[in-house]
Amino acid sequence: MRAFAQRSTSSKVTSVVDRDARARAGAGRRASADARCVVVARSTRRSREGVEGVGEALAKGMTAIAAAASVATSTPLAWAAPVATPMEVTQVAGLEANPITNAKALLRNALPVSNKPIRAVQKKLETISDDLRVPGVNFRGVDGSVKGSLKIVQEQRAKILADVAPSRKAQGEKALDELERVLTDFQVIVEQKDKQEVPLAQQEALQLVGRIEEDMIDGFPFDVPEKFADRPLLKGRATVEMQVKIKNNANTDGGVMTIVLDGYNAPVSAGNFADLINLGFYDNMPIQRSDGFVVQSGKPRDGDGFKQDGVERDVPLEIMVQGDKVPEYEFTLEDLGRYRAQPVLPFNAFGTLAMARRESEPNSASSQFFFLLRESELTPSGTNILDGRYSIFGYVVENQELLRDLKVDDEIIQMKIVDGAENLVNPTRKAVDKPPLEENESTQGEL
């Protein structure tokens, strides 16, 4: 089988390497911690019943990615992935039978809250998505989820409000009242079996659930390590609008994507990105890689990353693990021996946003970033080869489809923070929320 690393003309990449011999020789051994390739060996595929599908999917994915990587680009992503032993592949394959792939759901789950009633409401409402996939809609399932959610809201109101931060109690009560009203109206929609209105009501209810959960966060949940504490940090979340211009496309000339940056789980990475947005660093920057696997940009003309006082500002690897209180910094989960650990922010969603870096230097990220174009064969959720090796700090939550159309030399007209600028601390320049872009605002015009 074939292992690979990304090929490029810049220092952010390594060349595609065929390591068939190494794969055969090391198929039965545990990989060393400094291995930087993916091996799907014959012995791995045969090691345990049921693993064949995972191995074949990964093998096919590696071949496709390697083919795409053979074309040099100006700003490639340095892929670094661990050698997989039979035991590790089996462990990974069983981690998540039904992984969450919706960006908004991933962000809700990533909030540092543990209120059981509101989480139960969230889960019930999210399962409606499965009922919507059933031909004709499984209204019985939808009805059960809506009634169950309303019952929790009405009967466990006090328990929900008990965890709302004192400073946000009024907002929390208002949102909970609104959620009860929306769920009551939702019951009528279900009774009428209105297929068009069900997903709209579901999203309205989930948006309110998210608001209530955010109101439960009282301050920032942990202290950023002292060595990074003076950097730009995003202590909370921020909403970003990214306006792109797409050239030579008969179907679209571009549009605006909405991105949520998650500083609760990646304050240093998200803070760095928000700070660069606030400086206008990404405005009028071209798309520098688009190969069907990732869309990447962020490389300035005079180097590999953003320079401050003539020195490139590096960003450490930053990964929050499920169950941990503070992110892991500077080392991959593989280097730490945490093979079973799962990141709070996984590469599950189309439009996952992460920092690019040099292959052998986990702490060499600066300004280059990439969006993952998740495809089931290439990066199956719960089994992908990127989690724990790259710093994820956000997701595209609206207009993700624009990523499919972006190609090299298309343009980022501008990025701006439209909500949450007050959460950016230690900024290079004071940050304030800017008005959202109008939907009919031209990507061609002056902004």
Coordinates of C-alpha atoms in Angstrom, one line a residue:
M1 CA 0.0 0.0 0.0
R2 CA 1.1 3.6 -0.4
A3 CA 2.0 6.2 2.1
F4 CA 2.3 9.8 1.3
A5 CA 3.3 13.3 2.3
Q6 CA 2.2 16.5 0.4
R7 CA 4.4 17.8 -2.4
S8 CA 5.1 21.5 -3.0
T9 CA 7.5 24.2 -3.9
S10 CA 7.4 26.0 -0.5
S11 CA 8.8 25.1 2.9
K12 CA 5.4 24.2 4.1
V13 CA 5.4 21.0 2.2
T14 CA 7.3 17.8 1.5
S15 CA 7.1 15.7 -1.7
V16 CA 4.9 12.7 -2.4
V17 CA 6.8 9.7 -1.3
D18 CA 6.2 6.1 -2.2
R19 CA 7.1 3.9 0.8
D20 CA 5.8 0.5 -0.3
A21 CA 8.9 -1.2 1.0
R22 CA 8.7 0.4 4.4
A23 CA 5.0 -0.4 4.6
R24 CA 5.6 -4.1 3.9
A25 CA 8.5 -4.2 6.4
G26 CA 6.7 -2.5 9.2
A27 CA 3.2 -3.9 8.7
G28 CA 3.3 -6.0 11.9
R29 CA 5.2 -3.6 14.1
R30 CA 4.1 -0.6 16.1
A31 CA 5.0 2.7 14.4
S32 CA 7.5 4.9 16.0
A33 CA 6.2 8.2 17.4
D34 CA 8.1 10.2 14.8
A35 CA 6.6 8.4 11.8
R36 CA 5.1 10.9 9.3
C37 CA 3.2 8.7 6.8
V38 CA 0.1 6.6 6.6
V39 CA 0.5 3.0 6.0
V40 CA -2.5 0.7 5.3
A41 CA -0.7 -2.6 5.3
R42 CA -2.0 -6.0 4.2
S43 CA -1.6 -7.3 7.7
T44 CA -3.6 -4.4 9.0
R45 CA -6.5 -5.2 6.7
R46 CA -6.4 -8.8 7.7
S47 CA -5.8 -8.3 11.4
R48 CA -9.5 -8.4 12.6
E49 CA -12.8 -9.1 11.0
G50 CA -14.5 -6.0 9.9
V51 CA -11.4 -3.9 9.5
E52 CA -11.1 -4.6 5.8
G53 CA -13.5 -1.8 4.9
V54 CA -11.6 0.8 6.8
G55 CA -8.3 -0.3 5.3
E56 CA -9.6 -0.3 1.8
A57 CA -11.3 3.1 2.2
L58 CA -8.1 4.6 3.6
A59 CA -6.0 3.0 0.9
K60 CA -8.2 4.4 -1.9
G61 CA -8.2 7.8 -0.2
M62 CA -4.4 7.8 0.0
T63 CA -4.1 7.0 -3.7
A64 CA -6.5 9.8 -4.6
I65 CA -4.8 12.3 -2.3
A66 CA -1.3 11.4 -3.5
A67 CA -2.5 11.9 -7.1
A68 CA -3.8 15.4 -6.3
A69 CA -0.6 16.2 -4.4
S70 CA 1.6 15.5 -7.4
V71 CA 0.8 18.9 -8.8
A72 CA 2.9 21.5 -7.1
T73 CA 1.1 24.5 -5.6
S74 CA 2.2 27.7 -4.1
T75 CA 1.0 27.1 -0.6
P76 CA 0.5 23.4 0.2
L77 CA -0.5 21.8 3.4
A78 CA 2.2 19.6 5.0
W79 CA 0.2 16.4 5.7
A80 CA 1.6 14.4 8.5
A81 CA -0.1 11.2 9.5
P82 CA 0.9 8.2 11.8
V83 CA 1.7 4.8 10.7
A84 CA -1.2 2.6 11.6
T85 CA -0.7 -0.8 13.3
P86 CA -3.5 -3.4 13.2
M87 CA -4.4 -2.7 16.8
E88 CA -4.6 1.0 16.3
V89 CA -6.8 0.8 13.1
T90 CA -9.2 -1.5 14.9
Q91 CA -9.4 0.9 17.9
V92 CA -10.0 3.9 15.7
A93 CA -12.6 2.0 13.6
G94 CA -14.7 1.5 16.6
L95 CA -14.5 5.0 18.1
E96 CA -17.7 6.5 16.6
A97 CA -20.3 4.4 14.8
N98 CA -22.5 7.4 13.9
P99 CA -20.2 10.4 13.9
I100 CA -21.6 13.9 13.9
T101 CA -20.8 15.7 10.7
N102 CA -22.9 18.8 11.0
A103 CA -20.8 21.8 11.9
K104 CA -23.4 23.5 14.1
A105 CA -23.9 20.3 16.0
L106 CA -20.2 19.9 16.5
L107 CA -20.0 23.4 17.8
R108 CA -22.8 22.8 20.3
N109 CA -21.2 19.7 21.6
A110 CA -17.9 21.5 22.0
L111 CA -19.3 24.0 24.4
P112 CA -17.9 23.6 27.9
V113 CA -21.3 22.9 29.6
S114 CA -22.6 19.8 31.4
N115 CA -26.2 20.6 32.1
K116 CA -28.0 17.3 31.6
P117 CA -31.5 18.6 30.8
I118 CA -30.5 21.0 28.1
R119 CA -28.1 18.5 26.6
A120 CA -31.0 16.0 26.5
V121 CA -33.1 18.5 24.7
Q122 CA -30.3 19.1 22.2
K123 CA -29.9 15.4 21.5
K124 CA -33.6 14.8 21.0
L125 CA -33.8 17.7 18.5
E126 CA -30.7 16.6 16.7
T127 CA -32.1 13.1 16.1
I128 CA -34.8 14.7 14.0
S129 CA -32.3 14.9 11.3
D130 CA -32.3 11.1 11.1
D131 CA -36.1 11.1 10.9
L132 CA -35.9 13.6 8.0
R133 CA -33.8 11.2 6.0
V134 CA -36.5 8.6 6.0
P135 CA -38.5 8.6 2.8
G136 CA -41.6 10.6 3.5
V137 CA -40.2 11.7 6.9
N138 CA -40.6 9.6 10.1
F139 CA -43.2 11.8 11.7
R140 CA -43.6 9.4 14.6
G141 CA -40.0 9.9 15.5
V142 CA -40.2 13.7 15.0
D143 CA -43.3 13.8 17.2
G144 CA -41.6 11.9 20.0
S145 CA -38.5 14.1 19.9
V146 CA -40.5 17.3 20.0
K147 CA -42.8 16.2 22.8
G148 CA -39.9 14.8 24.8
S149 CA -38.0 18.1 24.4
L150 CA -41.0 20.2 25.5
K151 CA -41.6 18.0 28.5
I152 CA -38.0 18.5 29.7
V153 CA -38.2 22.3 29.1
Q154 CA -41.4 22.5 31.1
E155 CA -40.6 20.1 33.9
Q156 CA -36.9 20.8 34.4
R157 CA -36.9 24.5 33.8
A158 CA -35.4 25.2 37.3
K159 CA -32.5 22.8 36.7
I160 CA -31.7 24.3 33.3
L161 CA -31.7 27.9 34.7
A162 CA -29.7 26.9 37.7
D163 CA -26.6 26.5 35.5
V164 CA -27.1 29.8 33.6
A165 CA -24.4 32.3 34.5
P166 CA -25.7 34.9 37.0
S167 CA -24.7 37.7 34.7
R168 CA -26.8 36.2 31.9
K169 CA -29.8 35.0 33.8
A170 CA -32.2 37.3 32.1
Q171 CA -31.1 36.3 28.7
G172 CA -31.2 32.6 29.6
E173 CA -34.8 32.9 30.9
K174 CA -35.9 34.8 27.8
A175 CA -34.3 32.2 25.5
L176 CA -35.9 29.3 27.5
D177 CA -39.3 31.0 27.2
E178 CA -38.8 31.3 23.5
L179 CA -37.7 27.7 23.2
E180 CA -40.9 26.6 24.9
R181 CA -43.0 28.6 22.5
V182 CA -41.1 27.3 19.5
L183 CA -41.5 23.7 20.6
T184 CA -45.2 24.2 21.2
D185 CA -45.6 25.5 17.7
F186 CA -43.4 22.7 16.4
Q187 CA -46.0 20.2 17.7
V188 CA -48.6 21.8 15.4
I189 CA -46.2 21.5 12.4
V190 CA -45.8 17.8 13.2
E191 CA -49.5 17.2 13.5
Q192 CA -50.0 18.8 10.1
K193 CA -47.2 16.7 8.7
D194 CA -45.6 19.7 7.1
K195 CA -42.4 18.3 5.6
Q196 CA -41.1 21.7 4.6
E197 CA -41.5 23.4 8.0
V198 CA -40.0 20.5 10.1
P199 CA -36.3 21.3 9.4
L200 CA -36.9 25.0 9.8
A201 CA -38.5 24.6 13.2
Q202 CA -35.8 22.1 14.2
Q203 CA -33.1 24.6 13.4
E204 CA -34.9 27.5 15.2
A205 CA -35.2 25.3 18.3
L206 CA -31.6 24.2 18.1
Q207 CA -30.4 27.8 17.7
L208 CA -32.2 28.6 21.0
V209 CA -30.7 25.6 22.7
G210 CA -27.2 26.8 21.7
R211 CA -27.9 30.3 23.0
I212 CA -29.0 28.8 26.4
E213 CA -25.9 26.6 26.5
E214 CA -23.7 29.6 25.8
D215 CA -25.4 31.5 28.6
M216 CA -24.2 28.8 31.0
I217 CA -20.6 29.7 30.4
D218 CA -19.4 32.0 33.2
G219 CA -16.1 33.5 32.1
F220 CA -13.4 31.6 30.3
P221 CA -13.2 28.0 31.5
F222 CA -9.4 27.6 31.9
D223 CA -6.1 29.5 32.1
V224 CA -4.1 29.6 28.9
P225 CA -0.5 28.4 29.7
E226 CA 1.7 31.3 30.7
K227 CA 4.1 31.0 27.7
F228 CA 1.1 31.7 25.4
A229 CA -0.9 34.0 27.6
D230 CA 0.4 37.3 26.1
R231 CA -0.5 36.4 22.5
P232 CA -3.8 37.3 20.8
L233 CA -6.3 35.0 22.3
L234 CA -10.0 34.4 21.5
K235 CA -11.6 33.8 24.9
G236 CA -15.0 32.7 23.6
R237 CA -16.4 32.5 20.1
A238 CA -16.5 34.8 17.2
T239 CA -18.5 34.8 14.0
V240 CA -16.6 35.7 10.8
E241 CA -17.9 36.5 7.3
M242 CA -15.5 35.6 4.5
Q243 CA -16.4 37.1 1.1
V244 CA -14.9 35.3 -1.9
K245 CA -14.7 36.1 -5.6
I246 CA -14.9 33.2 -7.9
K247 CA -13.6 33.7 -11.4
N248 CA -14.5 32.1 -14.7
N249 CA -17.5 30.2 -13.3
A250 CA -20.8 30.3 -15.2
N251 CA -22.8 29.4 -12.1
T252 CA -21.4 31.8 -9.5
D253 CA -19.2 34.8 -9.1
G254 CA -18.7 34.2 -5.4
G255 CA -20.5 34.9 -2.2
V256 CA -20.2 35.1 1.6
M257 CA -19.4 32.2 3.9
T258 CA -20.0 32.3 7.6
I259 CA -17.4 30.8 9.9
V260 CA -17.6 30.3 13.7
L261 CA -14.2 30.4 15.5
D262 CA -14.1 28.4 18.7
G263 CA -11.9 30.0 21.3
Y264 CA -13.2 27.8 24.1
N265 CA -11.3 24.9 22.7
A266 CA -8.5 26.6 20.7
P267 CA -8.0 30.1 22.1
V268 CA -4.4 30.6 20.7
S269 CA -5.2 29.4 17.2
A270 CA -8.5 31.1 17.0
G271 CA -7.0 34.3 18.5
N272 CA -4.2 34.4 16.0
F273 CA -6.7 34.0 13.1
A274 CA -9.1 36.6 14.5
D275 CA -6.2 39.0 15.1
L276 CA -5.0 38.6 11.4
I277 CA -8.6 39.2 10.2
N278 CA -8.8 42.3 12.3
L279 CA -5.5 43.5 10.7
G280 CA -7.0 42.9 7.2
F281 CA -4.2 40.4 6.5
Y282 CA -6.4 38.1 4.5
D283 CA -8.2 40.8 2.5
N284 CA -7.5 40.5 -1.3
M285 CA -5.5 37.3 -0.8
P286 CA -5.7 34.6 -3.5
I287 CA -6.7 31.0 -2.9
Q288 CA -3.4 29.2 -3.1
R289 CA -4.4 25.6 -3.2
S290 CA -7.6 23.8 -4.2
D291 CA -7.3 20.1 -5.1
G292 CA -10.6 18.6 -4.1
F293 CA -9.3 17.7 -0.7
V294 CA -8.5 21.1 0.8
V295 CA -8.9 24.8 0.0
Q296 CA -5.9 26.7 1.4
S297 CA -4.7 30.2 1.7
G298 CA -2.8 32.5 4.0
K299 CA 0.7 32.6 2.6
P300 CA 2.0 36.2 2.2
R301 CA 4.2 37.2 -0.7
D302 CA 7.3 37.7 1.4
G303 CA 7.5 34.4 3.3
D304 CA 5.6 31.5 4.7
G305 CA 3.7 33.3 7.4
F306 CA 2.7 36.6 9.1
K307 CA 5.7 38.6 10.3
Q308 CA 5.5 40.9 13.3
D309 CA 8.5 43.2 13.7
G310 CA 10.3 41.3 11.0
V311 CA 9.9 37.9 12.7
E312 CA 7.4 35.2 11.6
R313 CA 4.7 34.7 14.3
D314 CA 4.4 31.0 15.0
V315 CA 1.4 29.4 16.6
P316 CA 1.7 26.2 18.7
L317 CA -0.2 23.0 18.0
E318 CA -3.3 23.2 20.1
I319 CA -5.8 20.3 20.6
M320 CA -8.5 20.0 23.2
V321 CA -9.2 16.4 24.0
Q322 CA -12.6 15.2 25.1
G323 CA -12.7 15.0 28.9
D324 CA -9.7 17.4 29.4
K325 CA -10.0 20.8 30.9
V326 CA -7.1 22.4 29.0
P327 CA -5.8 21.8 25.5
E328 CA -2.7 19.8 24.7
Y329 CA 0.0 22.1 23.3
E330 CA 3.0 21.6 21.1
F331 CA 2.8 17.8 20.7
T332 CA 0.5 15.7 18.5
L333 CA -1.7 13.2 20.3
E334 CA 0.4 10.5 18.7
D335 CA 3.6 12.0 20.2
L336 CA 1.9 12.0 23.6
G337 CA 0.8 8.3 23.2
R338 CA -2.9 9.3 23.4
Y339 CA -3.9 7.0 20.5
R340 CA -7.5 6.6 21.7
A341 CA -8.1 10.3 22.6
Q342 CA -10.6 12.1 20.6
P343 CA -10.4 15.9 19.9
V344 CA -13.4 18.0 21.0
L345 CA -13.1 19.6 17.5
P346 CA -12.8 16.8 15.0
F347 CA -12.3 16.8 11.2
N348 CA -15.8 15.5 10.8
A349 CA -17.5 18.4 8.9
F350 CA -17.2 19.7 5.4
G351 CA -15.5 23.0 5.9
T352 CA -13.5 22.2 9.0
L353 CA -11.0 25.1 9.5
A354 CA -7.5 24.3 10.7
M355 CA -4.0 25.7 10.7
A356 CA -1.4 24.5 8.1
R357 CA 2.1 23.8 9.2
R358 CA 5.4 22.3 8.3
E359 CA 5.3 18.5 8.3
S360 CA 8.0 17.9 10.9
E361 CA 7.3 21.0 13.0
P362 CA 4.0 20.9 15.0
N363 CA 4.5 24.4 16.2
S364 CA 5.3 26.1 12.9
A365 CA 1.8 27.3 12.0
S366 CA 1.5 31.0 11.4
S367 CA -1.0 32.4 9.0
Q368 CA -1.7 29.6 6.5
F369 CA -5.0 27.8 7.0
F370 CA -7.1 25.3 5.2
F371 CA -10.7 24.1 4.9
L372 CA -11.1 20.4 4.7
L373 CA -13.4 19.2 1.9
R374 CA -14.6 16.1 3.8
E375 CA -15.5 13.2 1.6
S376 CA -16.5 9.9 3.1
E377 CA -13.9 7.8 1.3
L378 CA -11.0 10.1 1.9
T379 CA -11.6 11.1 5.5
P380 CA -14.2 8.8 7.1
S381 CA -15.4 10.4 10.4
G382 CA -14.1 8.6 13.4
T383 CA -11.3 7.0 11.3
N384 CA -9.6 10.0 9.6
I385 CA -5.9 10.5 9.7
L386 CA -5.8 14.2 10.6
D387 CA -7.4 14.4 14.1
G388 CA -4.9 15.0 16.8
R389 CA -2.3 16.3 14.4
Y390 CA -3.6 19.7 13.3
S391 CA -5.1 22.6 15.2
I392 CA -8.8 22.9 14.4
F393 CA -10.3 26.2 15.5
G394 CA -13.6 26.6 13.7
Y395 CA -16.1 25.5 11.1
V396 CA -17.9 27.0 8.1
V397 CA -21.6 27.0 9.2
E398 CA -23.2 28.8 6.2
N399 CA -22.7 28.7 2.4
Q400 CA -20.1 25.8 2.7
E401 CA -20.9 24.9 -0.9
L402 CA -18.8 27.9 -2.1
L403 CA -15.7 25.8 -1.1
R404 CA -16.5 23.4 -3.9
D405 CA -16.2 26.1 -6.4
L406 CA -13.1 27.9 -5.1
K407 CA -10.0 27.2 -7.2
V408 CA -6.4 28.5 -7.3
D409 CA -6.3 32.3 -7.9
D410 CA -9.8 32.9 -6.9
E411 CA -9.8 35.7 -4.3
I412 CA -10.7 36.4 -0.7
I413 CA -12.2 39.8 -1.0
Q414 CA -12.3 40.3 2.7
M415 CA -12.9 38.7 6.1
K416 CA -14.4 40.4 9.0
I417 CA -15.6 39.7 12.5
V418 CA -19.3 40.4 12.8
D419 CA -19.9 39.0 16.3
G420 CA -17.6 38.2 19.2
A421 CA -14.8 40.8 18.6
E422 CA -14.9 41.6 22.3
N423 CA -13.7 38.1 23.0
L424 CA -10.3 38.8 21.3
V425 CA -7.8 39.8 24.0
N426 CA -4.2 41.0 23.5
P427 CA -5.1 42.1 19.9
T428 CA -2.4 43.7 17.7
R429 CA -5.1 46.3 17.0
K430 CA -8.3 47.0 18.8
A431 CA -11.1 44.8 17.5
V432 CA -14.8 45.7 17.1
D433 CA -17.7 43.9 15.5
K434 CA -18.3 45.1 11.9
P435 CA -21.7 45.1 10.2
P436 CA -22.6 41.9 8.3
L437 CA -22.2 41.9 4.5
E438 CA -25.4 42.4 2.6
E439 CA -26.4 39.3 0.6
N440 CA -26.8 41.3 -2.6
E441 CA -23.4 43.1 -2.1
S442 CA -21.3 42.4 -5.1
T443 CA -18.1 40.5 -4.8
Q444 CA -16.7 42.7 -7.6
G445 CA -17.3 46.0 -5.9
E446 CA -15.3 48.1 -3.5
L447 CA -15.9 47.2 0.2

